[in-house]
PDB file of C-alpha atoms in Angstrom:
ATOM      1  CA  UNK A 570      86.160 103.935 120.077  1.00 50.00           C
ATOM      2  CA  UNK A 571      89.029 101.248 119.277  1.00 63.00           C
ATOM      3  CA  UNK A 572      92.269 101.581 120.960  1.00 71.00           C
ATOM      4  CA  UNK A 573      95.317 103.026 119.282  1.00 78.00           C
ATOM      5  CA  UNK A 574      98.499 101.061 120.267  1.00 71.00           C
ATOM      6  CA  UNK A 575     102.060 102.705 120.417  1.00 76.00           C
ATOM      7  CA  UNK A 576     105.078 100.510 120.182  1.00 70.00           C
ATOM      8  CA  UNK A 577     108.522 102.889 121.112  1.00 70.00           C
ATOM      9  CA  UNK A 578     111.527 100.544 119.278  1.00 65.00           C
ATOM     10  CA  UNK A 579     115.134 101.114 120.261  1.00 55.00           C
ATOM     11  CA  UNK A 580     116.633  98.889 117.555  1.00 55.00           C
ATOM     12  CA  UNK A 581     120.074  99.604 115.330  1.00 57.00           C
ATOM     13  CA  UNK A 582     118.145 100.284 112.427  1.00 61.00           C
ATOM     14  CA  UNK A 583     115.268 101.892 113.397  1.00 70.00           C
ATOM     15  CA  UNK A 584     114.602 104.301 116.453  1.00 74.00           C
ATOM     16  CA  UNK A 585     111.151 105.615 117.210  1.00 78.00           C
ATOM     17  CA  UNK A 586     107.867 105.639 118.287  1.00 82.00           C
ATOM     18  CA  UNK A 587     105.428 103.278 115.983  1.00 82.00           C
ATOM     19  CA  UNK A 588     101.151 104.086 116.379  1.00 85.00           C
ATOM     20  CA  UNK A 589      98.438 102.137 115.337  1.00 89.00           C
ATOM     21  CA  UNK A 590      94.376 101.491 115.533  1.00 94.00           C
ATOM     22  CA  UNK A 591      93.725  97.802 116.586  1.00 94.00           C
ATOM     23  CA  UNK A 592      90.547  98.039 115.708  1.00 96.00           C
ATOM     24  CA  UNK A 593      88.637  96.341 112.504  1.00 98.00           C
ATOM     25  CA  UNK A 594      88.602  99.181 109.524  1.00 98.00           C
ATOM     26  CA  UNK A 595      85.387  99.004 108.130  1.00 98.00           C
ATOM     27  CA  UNK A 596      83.983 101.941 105.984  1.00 98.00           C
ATOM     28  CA  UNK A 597      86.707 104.141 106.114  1.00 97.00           C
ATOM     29  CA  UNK A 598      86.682 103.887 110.143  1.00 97.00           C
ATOM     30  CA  UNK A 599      88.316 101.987 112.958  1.00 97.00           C
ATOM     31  CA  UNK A 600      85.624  99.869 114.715  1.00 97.00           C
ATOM     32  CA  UNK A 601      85.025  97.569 117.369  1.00 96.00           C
ATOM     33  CA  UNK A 602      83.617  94.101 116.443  1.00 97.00           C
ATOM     34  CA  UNK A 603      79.740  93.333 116.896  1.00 96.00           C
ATOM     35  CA  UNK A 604      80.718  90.860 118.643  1.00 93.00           C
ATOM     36  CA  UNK A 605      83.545  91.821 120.847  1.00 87.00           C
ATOM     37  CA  UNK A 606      86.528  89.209 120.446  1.00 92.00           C
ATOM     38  CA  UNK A 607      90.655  89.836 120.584  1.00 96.00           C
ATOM     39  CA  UNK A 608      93.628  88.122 119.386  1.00 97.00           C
ATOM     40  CA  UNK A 609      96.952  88.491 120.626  1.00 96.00           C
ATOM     41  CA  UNK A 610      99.566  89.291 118.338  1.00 96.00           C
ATOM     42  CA  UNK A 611     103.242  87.719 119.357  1.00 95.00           C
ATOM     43  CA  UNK A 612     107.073  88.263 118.847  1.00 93.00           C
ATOM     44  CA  UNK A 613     108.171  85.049 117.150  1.00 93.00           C
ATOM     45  CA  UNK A 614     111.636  85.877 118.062  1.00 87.00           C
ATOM     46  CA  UNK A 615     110.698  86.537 121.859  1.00 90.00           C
ATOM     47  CA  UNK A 616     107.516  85.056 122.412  1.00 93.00           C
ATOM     48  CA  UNK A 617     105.652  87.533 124.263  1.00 93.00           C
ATOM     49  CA  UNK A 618     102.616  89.453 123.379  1.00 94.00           C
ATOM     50  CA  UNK A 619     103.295  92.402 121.501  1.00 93.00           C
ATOM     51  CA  UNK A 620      99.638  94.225 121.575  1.00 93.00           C
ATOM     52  CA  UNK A 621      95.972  92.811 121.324  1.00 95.00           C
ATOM     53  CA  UNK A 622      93.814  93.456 118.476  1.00 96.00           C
ATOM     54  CA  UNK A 623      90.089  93.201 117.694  1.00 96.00           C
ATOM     55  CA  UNK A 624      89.148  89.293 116.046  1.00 97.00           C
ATOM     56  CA  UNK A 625      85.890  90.036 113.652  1.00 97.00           C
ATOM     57  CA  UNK A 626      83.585  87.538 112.693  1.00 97.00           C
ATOM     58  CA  UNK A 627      80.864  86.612 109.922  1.00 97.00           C
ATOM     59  CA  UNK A 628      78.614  89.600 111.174  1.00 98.00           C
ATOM     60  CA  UNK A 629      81.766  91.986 110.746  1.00 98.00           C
ATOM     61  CA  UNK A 630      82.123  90.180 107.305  1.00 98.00           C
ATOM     62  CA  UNK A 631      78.629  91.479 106.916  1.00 98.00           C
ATOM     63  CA  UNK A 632      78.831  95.105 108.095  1.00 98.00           C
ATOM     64  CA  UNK A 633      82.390  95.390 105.894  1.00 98.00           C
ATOM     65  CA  UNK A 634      80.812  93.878 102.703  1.00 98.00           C
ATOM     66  CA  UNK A 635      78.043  96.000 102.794  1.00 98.00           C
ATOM     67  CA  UNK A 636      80.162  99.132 102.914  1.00 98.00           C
ATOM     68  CA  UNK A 637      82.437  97.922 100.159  1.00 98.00           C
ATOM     69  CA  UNK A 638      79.022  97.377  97.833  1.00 98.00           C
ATOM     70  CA  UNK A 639      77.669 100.776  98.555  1.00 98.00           C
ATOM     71  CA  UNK A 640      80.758 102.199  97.925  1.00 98.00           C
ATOM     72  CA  UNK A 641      81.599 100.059  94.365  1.00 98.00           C
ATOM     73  CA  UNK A 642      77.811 101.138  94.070  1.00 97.00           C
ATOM     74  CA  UNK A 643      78.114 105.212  94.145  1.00 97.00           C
ATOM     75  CA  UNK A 644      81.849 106.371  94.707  1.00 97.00           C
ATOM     76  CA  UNK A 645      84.076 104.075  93.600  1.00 98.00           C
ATOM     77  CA  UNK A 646      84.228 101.407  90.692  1.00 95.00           C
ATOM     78  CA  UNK A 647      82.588 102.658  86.936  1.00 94.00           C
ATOM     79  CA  UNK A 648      81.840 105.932  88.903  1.00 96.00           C
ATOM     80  CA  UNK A 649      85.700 107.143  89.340  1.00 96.00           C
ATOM     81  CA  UNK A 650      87.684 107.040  86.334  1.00 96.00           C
ATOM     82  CA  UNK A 651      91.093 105.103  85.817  1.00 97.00           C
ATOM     83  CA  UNK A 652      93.260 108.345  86.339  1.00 97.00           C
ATOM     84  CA  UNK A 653      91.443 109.166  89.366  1.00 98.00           C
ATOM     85  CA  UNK A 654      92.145 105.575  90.397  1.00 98.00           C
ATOM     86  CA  UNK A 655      95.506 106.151  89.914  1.00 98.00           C
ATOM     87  CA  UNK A 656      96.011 109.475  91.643  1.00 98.00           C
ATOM     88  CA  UNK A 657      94.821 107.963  94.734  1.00 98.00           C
ATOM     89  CA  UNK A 658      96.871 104.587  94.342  1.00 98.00           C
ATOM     90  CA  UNK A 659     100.037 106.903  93.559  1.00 98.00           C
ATOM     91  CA  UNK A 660      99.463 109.246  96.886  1.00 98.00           C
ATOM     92  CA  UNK A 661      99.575 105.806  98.952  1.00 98.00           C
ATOM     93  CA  UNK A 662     102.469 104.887  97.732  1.00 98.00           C
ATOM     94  CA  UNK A 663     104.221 107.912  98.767  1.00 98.00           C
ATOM     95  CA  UNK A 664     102.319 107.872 102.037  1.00 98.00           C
ATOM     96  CA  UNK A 665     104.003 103.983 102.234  1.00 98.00           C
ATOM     97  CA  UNK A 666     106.857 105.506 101.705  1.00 98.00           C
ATOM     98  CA  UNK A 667     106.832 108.410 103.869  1.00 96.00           C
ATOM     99  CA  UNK A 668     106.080 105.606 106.693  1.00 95.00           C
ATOM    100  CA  UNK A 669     108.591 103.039 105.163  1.00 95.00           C
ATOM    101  CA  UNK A 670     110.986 102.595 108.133  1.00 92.00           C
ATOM    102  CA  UNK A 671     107.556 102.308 110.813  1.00 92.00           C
ATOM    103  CA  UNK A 672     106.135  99.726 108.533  1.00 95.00           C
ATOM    104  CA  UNK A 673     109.258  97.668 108.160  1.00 93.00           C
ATOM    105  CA  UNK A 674     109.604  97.720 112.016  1.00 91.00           C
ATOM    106  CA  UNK A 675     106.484  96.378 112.425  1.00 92.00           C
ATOM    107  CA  UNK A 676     106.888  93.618 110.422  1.00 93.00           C
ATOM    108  CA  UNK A 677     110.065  92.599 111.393  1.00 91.00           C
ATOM    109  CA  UNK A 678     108.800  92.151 114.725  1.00 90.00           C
ATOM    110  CA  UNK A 679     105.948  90.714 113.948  1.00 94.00           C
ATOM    111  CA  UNK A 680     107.039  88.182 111.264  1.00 94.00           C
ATOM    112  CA  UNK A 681     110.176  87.744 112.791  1.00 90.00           C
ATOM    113  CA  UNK A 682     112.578  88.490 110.267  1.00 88.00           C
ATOM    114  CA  UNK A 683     115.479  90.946 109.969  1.00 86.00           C
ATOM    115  CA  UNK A 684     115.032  94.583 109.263  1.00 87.00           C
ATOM    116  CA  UNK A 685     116.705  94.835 106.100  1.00 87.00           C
ATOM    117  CA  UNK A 686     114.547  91.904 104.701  1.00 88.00           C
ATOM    118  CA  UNK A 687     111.504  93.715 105.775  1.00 92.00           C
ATOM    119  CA  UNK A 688     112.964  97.021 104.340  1.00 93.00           C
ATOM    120  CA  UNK A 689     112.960  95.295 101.140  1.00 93.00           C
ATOM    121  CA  UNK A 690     109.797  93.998 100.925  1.00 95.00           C
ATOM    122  CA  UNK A 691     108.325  97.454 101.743  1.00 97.00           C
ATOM    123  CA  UNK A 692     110.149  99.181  99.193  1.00 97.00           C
ATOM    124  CA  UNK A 693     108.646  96.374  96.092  1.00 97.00           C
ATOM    125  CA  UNK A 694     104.980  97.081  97.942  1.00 98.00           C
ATOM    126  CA  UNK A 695     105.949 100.653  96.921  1.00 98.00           C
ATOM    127  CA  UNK A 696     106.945  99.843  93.844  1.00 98.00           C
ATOM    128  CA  UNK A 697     104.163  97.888  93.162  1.00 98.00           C
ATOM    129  CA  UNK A 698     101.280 100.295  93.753  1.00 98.00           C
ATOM    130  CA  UNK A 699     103.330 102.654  91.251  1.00 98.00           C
ATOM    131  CA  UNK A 700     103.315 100.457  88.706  1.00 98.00           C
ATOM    132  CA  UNK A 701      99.444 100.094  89.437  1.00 98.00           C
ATOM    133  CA  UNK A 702      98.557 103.640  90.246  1.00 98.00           C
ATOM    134  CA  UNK A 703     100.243 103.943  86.689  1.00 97.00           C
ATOM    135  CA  UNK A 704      98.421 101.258  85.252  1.00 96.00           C
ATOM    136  CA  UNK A 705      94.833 101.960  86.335  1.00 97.00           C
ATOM    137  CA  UNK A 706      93.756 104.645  82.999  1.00 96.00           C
ATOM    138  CA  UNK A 707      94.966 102.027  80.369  1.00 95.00           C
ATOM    139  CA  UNK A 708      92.652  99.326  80.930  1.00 94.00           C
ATOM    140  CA  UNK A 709      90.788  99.134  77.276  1.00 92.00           C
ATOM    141  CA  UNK A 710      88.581  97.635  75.709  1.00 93.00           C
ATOM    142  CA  UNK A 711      88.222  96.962  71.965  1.00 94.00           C
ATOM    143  CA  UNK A 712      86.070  97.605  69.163  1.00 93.00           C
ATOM    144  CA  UNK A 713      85.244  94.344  66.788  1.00 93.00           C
ATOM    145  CA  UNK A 714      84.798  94.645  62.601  1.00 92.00           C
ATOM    146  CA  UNK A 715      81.726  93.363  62.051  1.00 93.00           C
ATOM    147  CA  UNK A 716      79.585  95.171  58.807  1.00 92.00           C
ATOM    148  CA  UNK A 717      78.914  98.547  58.230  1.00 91.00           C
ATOM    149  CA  UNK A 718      75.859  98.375  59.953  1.00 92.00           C
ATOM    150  CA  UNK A 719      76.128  98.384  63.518  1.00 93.00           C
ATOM    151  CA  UNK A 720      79.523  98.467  65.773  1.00 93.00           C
ATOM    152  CA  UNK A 721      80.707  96.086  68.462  1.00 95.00           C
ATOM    153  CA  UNK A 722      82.668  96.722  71.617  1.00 94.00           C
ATOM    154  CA  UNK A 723      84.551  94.909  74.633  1.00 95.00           C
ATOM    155  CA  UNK A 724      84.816  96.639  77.855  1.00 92.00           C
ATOM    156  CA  UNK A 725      87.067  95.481  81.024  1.00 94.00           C
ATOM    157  CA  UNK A 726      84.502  96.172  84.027  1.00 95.00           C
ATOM    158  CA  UNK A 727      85.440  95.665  87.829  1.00 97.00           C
ATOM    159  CA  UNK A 728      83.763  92.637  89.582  1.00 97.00           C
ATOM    160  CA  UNK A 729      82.401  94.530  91.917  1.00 98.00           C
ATOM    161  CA  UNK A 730      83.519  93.313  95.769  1.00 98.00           C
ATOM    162  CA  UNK A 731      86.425  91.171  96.050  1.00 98.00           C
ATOM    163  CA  UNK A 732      87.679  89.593  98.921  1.00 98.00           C
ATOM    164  CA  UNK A 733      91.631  89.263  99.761  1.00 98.00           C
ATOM    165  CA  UNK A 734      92.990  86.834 102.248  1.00 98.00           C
ATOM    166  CA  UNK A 735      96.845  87.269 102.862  1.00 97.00           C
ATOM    167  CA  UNK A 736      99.361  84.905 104.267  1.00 95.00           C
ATOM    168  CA  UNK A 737     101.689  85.704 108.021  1.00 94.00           C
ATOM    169  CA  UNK A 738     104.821  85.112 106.087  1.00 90.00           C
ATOM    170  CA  UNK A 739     105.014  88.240 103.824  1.00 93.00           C
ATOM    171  CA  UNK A 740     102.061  90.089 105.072  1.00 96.00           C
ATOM    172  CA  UNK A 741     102.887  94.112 103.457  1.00 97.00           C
ATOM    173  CA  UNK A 742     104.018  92.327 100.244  1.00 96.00           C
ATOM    174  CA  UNK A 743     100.978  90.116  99.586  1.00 97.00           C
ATOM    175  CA  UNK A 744      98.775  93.208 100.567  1.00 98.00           C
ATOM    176  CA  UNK A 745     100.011  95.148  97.744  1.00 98.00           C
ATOM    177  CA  UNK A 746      99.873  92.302  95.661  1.00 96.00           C
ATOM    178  CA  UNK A 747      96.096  92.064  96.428  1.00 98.00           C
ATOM    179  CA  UNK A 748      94.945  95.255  96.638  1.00 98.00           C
ATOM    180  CA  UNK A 749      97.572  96.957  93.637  1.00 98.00           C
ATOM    181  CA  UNK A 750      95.401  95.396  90.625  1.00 98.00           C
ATOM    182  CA  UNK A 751      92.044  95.148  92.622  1.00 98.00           C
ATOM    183  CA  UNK A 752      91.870  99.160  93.381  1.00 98.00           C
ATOM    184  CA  UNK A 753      93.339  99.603  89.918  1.00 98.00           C
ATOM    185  CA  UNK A 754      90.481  98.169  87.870  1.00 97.00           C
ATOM    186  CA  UNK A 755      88.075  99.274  90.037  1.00 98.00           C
ATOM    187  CA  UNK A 756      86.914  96.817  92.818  1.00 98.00           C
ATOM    188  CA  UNK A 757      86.225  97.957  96.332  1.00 98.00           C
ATOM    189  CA  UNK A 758      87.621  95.167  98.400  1.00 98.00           C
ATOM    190  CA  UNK A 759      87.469  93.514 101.961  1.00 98.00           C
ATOM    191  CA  UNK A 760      91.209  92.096 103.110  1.00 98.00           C
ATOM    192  CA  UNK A 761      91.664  89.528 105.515  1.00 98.00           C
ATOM    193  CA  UNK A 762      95.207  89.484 107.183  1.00 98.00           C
ATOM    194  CA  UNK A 763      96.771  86.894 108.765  1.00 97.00           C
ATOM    195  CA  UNK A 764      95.226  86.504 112.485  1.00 97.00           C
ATOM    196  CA  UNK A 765      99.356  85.851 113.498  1.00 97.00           C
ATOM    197  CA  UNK A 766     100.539  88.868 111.375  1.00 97.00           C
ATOM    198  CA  UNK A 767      97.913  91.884 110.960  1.00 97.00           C
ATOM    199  CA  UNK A 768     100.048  94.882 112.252  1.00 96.00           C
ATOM    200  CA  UNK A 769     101.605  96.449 108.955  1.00 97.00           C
ATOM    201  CA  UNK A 770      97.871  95.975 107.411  1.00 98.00           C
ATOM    202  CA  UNK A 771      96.223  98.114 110.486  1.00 97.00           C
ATOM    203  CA  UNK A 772      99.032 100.491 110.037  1.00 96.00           C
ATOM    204  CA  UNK A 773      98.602 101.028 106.293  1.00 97.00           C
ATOM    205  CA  UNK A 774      95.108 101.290 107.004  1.00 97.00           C
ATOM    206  CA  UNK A 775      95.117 104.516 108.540  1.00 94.00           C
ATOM    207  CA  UNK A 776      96.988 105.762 105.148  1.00 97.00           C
ATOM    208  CA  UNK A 777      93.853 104.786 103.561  1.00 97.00           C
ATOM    209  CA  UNK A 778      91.694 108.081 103.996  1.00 96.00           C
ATOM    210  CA  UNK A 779      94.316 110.021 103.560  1.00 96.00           C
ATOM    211  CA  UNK A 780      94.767 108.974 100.295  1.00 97.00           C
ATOM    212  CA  UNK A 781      91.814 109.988  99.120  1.00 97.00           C
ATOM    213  CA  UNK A 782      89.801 106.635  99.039  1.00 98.00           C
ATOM    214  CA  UNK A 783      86.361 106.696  99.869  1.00 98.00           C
ATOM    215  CA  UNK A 784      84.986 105.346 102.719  1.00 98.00           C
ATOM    216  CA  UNK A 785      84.362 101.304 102.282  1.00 98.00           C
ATOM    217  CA  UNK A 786      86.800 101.231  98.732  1.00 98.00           C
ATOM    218  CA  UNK A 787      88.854  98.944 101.170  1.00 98.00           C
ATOM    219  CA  UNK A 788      87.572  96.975 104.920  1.00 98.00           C
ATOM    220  CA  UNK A 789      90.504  95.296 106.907  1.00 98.00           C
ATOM    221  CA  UNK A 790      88.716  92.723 108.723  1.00 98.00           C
ATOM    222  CA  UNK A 791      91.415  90.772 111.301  1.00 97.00           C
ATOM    223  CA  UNK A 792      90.432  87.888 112.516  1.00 97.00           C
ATOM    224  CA  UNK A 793      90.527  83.739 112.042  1.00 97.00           C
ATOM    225  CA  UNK A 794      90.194  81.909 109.056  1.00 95.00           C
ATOM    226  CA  UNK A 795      87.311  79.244 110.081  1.00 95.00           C
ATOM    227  CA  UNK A 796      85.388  82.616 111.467  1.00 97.00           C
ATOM    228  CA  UNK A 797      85.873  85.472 108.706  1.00 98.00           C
ATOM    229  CA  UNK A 798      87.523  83.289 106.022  1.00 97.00           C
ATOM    230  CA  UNK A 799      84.613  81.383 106.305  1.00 97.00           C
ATOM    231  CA  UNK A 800      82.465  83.859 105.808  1.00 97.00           C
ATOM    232  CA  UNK A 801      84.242  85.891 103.088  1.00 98.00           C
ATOM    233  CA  UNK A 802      84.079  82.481 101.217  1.00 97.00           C
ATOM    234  CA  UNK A 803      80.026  82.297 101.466  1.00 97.00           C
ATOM    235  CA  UNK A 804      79.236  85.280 100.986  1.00 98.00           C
ATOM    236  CA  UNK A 805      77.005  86.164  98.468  1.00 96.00           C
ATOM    237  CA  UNK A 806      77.771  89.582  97.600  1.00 97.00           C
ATOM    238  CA  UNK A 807      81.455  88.786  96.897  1.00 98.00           C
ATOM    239  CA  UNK A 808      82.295  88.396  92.966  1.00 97.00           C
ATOM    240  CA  UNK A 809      85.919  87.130  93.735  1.00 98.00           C
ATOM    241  CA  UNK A 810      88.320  86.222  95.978  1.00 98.00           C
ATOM    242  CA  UNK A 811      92.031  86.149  96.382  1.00 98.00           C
ATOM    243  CA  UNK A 812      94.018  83.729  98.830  1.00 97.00           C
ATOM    244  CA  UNK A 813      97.636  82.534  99.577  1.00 96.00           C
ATOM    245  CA  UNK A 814      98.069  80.022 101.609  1.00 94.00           C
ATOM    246  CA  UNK A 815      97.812  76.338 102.415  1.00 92.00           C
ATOM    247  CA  UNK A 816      96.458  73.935  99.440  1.00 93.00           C
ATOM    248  CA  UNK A 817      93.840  72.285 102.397  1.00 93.00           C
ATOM    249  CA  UNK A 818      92.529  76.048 102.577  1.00 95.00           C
ATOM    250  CA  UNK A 819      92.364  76.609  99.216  1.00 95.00           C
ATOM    251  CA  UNK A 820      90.388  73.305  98.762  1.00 96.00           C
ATOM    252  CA  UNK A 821      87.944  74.754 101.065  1.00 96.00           C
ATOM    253  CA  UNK A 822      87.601  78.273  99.088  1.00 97.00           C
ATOM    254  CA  UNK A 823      87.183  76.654  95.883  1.00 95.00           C
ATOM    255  CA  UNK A 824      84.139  74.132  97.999  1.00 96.00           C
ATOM    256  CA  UNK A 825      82.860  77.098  99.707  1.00 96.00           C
ATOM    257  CA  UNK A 826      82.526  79.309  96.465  1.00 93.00           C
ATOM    258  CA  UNK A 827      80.638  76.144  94.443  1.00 93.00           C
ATOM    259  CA  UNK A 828      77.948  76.024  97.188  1.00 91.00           C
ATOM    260  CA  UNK A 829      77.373  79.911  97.150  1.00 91.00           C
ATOM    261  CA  UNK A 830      77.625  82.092  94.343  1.00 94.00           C
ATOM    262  CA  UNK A 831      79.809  80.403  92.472  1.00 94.00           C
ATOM    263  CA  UNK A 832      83.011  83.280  93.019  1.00 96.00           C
ATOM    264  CA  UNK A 833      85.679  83.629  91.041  1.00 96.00           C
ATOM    265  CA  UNK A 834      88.621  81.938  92.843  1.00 97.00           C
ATOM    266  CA  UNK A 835      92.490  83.160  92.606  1.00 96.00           C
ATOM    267  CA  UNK A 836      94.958  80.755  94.250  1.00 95.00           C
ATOM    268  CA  UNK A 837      98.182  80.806  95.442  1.00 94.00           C
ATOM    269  CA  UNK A 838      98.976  77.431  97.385  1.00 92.00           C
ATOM    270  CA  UNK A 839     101.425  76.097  99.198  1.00 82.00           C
ATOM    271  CA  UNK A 840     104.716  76.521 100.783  1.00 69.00           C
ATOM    272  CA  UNK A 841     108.187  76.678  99.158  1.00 65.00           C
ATOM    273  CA  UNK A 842     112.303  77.546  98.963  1.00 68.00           C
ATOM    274  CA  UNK A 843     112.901  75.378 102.868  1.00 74.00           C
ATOM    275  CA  UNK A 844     116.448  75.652 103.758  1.00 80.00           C
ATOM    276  CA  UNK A 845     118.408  72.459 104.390  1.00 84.00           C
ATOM    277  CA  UNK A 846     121.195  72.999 105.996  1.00 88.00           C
ATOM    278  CA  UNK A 847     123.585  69.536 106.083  1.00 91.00           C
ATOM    279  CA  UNK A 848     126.399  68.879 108.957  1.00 90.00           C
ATOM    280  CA  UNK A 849     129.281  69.501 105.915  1.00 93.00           C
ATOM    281  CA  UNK A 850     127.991  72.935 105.040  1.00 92.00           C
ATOM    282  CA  UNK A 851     129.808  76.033 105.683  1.00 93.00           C
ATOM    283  CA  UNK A 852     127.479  77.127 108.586  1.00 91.00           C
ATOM    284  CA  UNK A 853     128.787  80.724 109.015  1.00 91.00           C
ATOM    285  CA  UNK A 854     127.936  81.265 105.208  1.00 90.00           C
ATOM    286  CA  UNK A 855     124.139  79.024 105.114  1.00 87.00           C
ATOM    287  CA  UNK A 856     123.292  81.298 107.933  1.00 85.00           C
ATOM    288  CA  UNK A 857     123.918  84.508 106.130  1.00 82.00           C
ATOM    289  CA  UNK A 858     122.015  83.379 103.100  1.00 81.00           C
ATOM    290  CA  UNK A 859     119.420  81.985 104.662  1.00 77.00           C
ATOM    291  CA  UNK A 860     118.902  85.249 107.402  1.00 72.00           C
ATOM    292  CA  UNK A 861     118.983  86.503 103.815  1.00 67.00           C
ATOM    293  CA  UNK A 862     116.542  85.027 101.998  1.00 59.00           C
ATOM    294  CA  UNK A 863     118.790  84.932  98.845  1.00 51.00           C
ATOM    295  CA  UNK A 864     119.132  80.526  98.638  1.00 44.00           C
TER     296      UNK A 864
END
């Protein structure tokens, strides 16, 4: 058993009690790693340890990949159809937004930012696994003119197992950026959160079964990236794989996928939009836009 982790917040926003597995979620279950490991998630604001959660490695890499191939293999993928897809991707948008407020606690303590920029970025997740639960019954194909004779067809098929690796500084937002058009088309997936910002992705994990997915659709592996990035990179089972991050990462994705299996490689590098604040600026205003985040 993994432990669950309860977090009571007194804040002006948001009063309550927040739960949570810490474990590794790995075919549709909370788990312990094979080979035991933690990481301790902070407060940026305060410092201090807000819980300890289980740190995977390349044999919980393994274990997860296997269960997202059987499950691409017999109850998920070209075995579900799009609208089926869809239902489920719908339901966990409501069930984000039934737990809307919990999630956008999280991160803002976590991530250290305020409340109502959290809120926000909670509320596009939402939005964005509509717009895919929507989406997932009109992928098409085509049919080609060719003679009389015979008929010729396209058809958009799923890669198969796809790995996601999300950045600490927009951690609920990235997820559904990830996982929106992956469990739309039809790939079962294995996500890699931030080791500095994995709460909001353990939290939405235990909407995942009640949703409807099948066990192993999605694996939430925590841990660091020279231990399960690593191995989500090399790993030969894995058609694709998703990162944001740092351009010296990305370099090593891209390296890491030419010596394997040659993966298809989405990248997002780099960081962006610094504030630079100068002694003549109106400091009460730079302060509200940049708590903001509208510079």
């Amino acid at each position: 058993m993994t432990d669950v982790f309860k977090l009571e917040l007194d804040k002006e926003l948001y009063k309550g009690t927040v739960s949570l597995n810490t474990g590794l979620f790995v075919n549709g279950q909370f788990v312990k790693p094979v080979e035991g490991g933690t990481i301790d998630v902070i407060n940026p604001s305060t410092g201090k340890v807000i819980t300890t959660v289980c740190a995977g490695a390349a044999k919980d890499v393994d274990l997860a990949v296997e269960a997202a191939t059987k499950a691409y293999k017999t109850s998920w993928g070209l075995k579900v159809p799009g609208s089926t897809r869809g239902q489920m991707i719908t339901k966990l948008a409501n069930l984000i937004e039934q737990n809307s407020d919990e999630l956008a606690a999280l991160e803002c303590m976590n991530v250290g930012k305020p409340f109502t920029s959290t809120k926000a970025e909670i509320a596009n997740s939402i939005a964005l696994f509509r717009y895919f639960g929507g989406w997932a019954d009109k992928i098409h194909g085509k049919t080609i003119e060719t003679t009389e004779k015979k008929m010729a067809y396209t058809r958009h098929e799923p890669f198969g197992v796809v790995a996601c690796v999300i950045p600490w500084n927009s951690p609920f937002y990235m997820l559904s950026f990830k996982l929106g058009p992956a469990l739309a088309t039809g790939n079962a997936v294995v996500l890699k959160p931030s080791e500095i910002t994995p709460l909001t992705a353990l939290k939405f994990a235990g909407l995942l079964n009640e949703a409807g997915f099948p066990p192993g659709v999605v694996n939430i592996v925590n841990g660091y990236g020279n231990t399960v990035g690593d191995a989500l990179s090399h790993h030969p089972l894995i058609r694709k794989i998703a990162f944001t991050g740092s351009t010296l990462t990305g370099r090593k994705i891209l390296e890491a996928s030419a010596k394997s299996n040659l993966k298809v490689v989405s990248l997002e590098l780099g960081g962006k939009s610094p504030n630079i604040i100068f002694d003549d600026a109106d400091i009460e205003q730079a302060v509200k836009w940049s708590a903001s985040g509208i510079l």
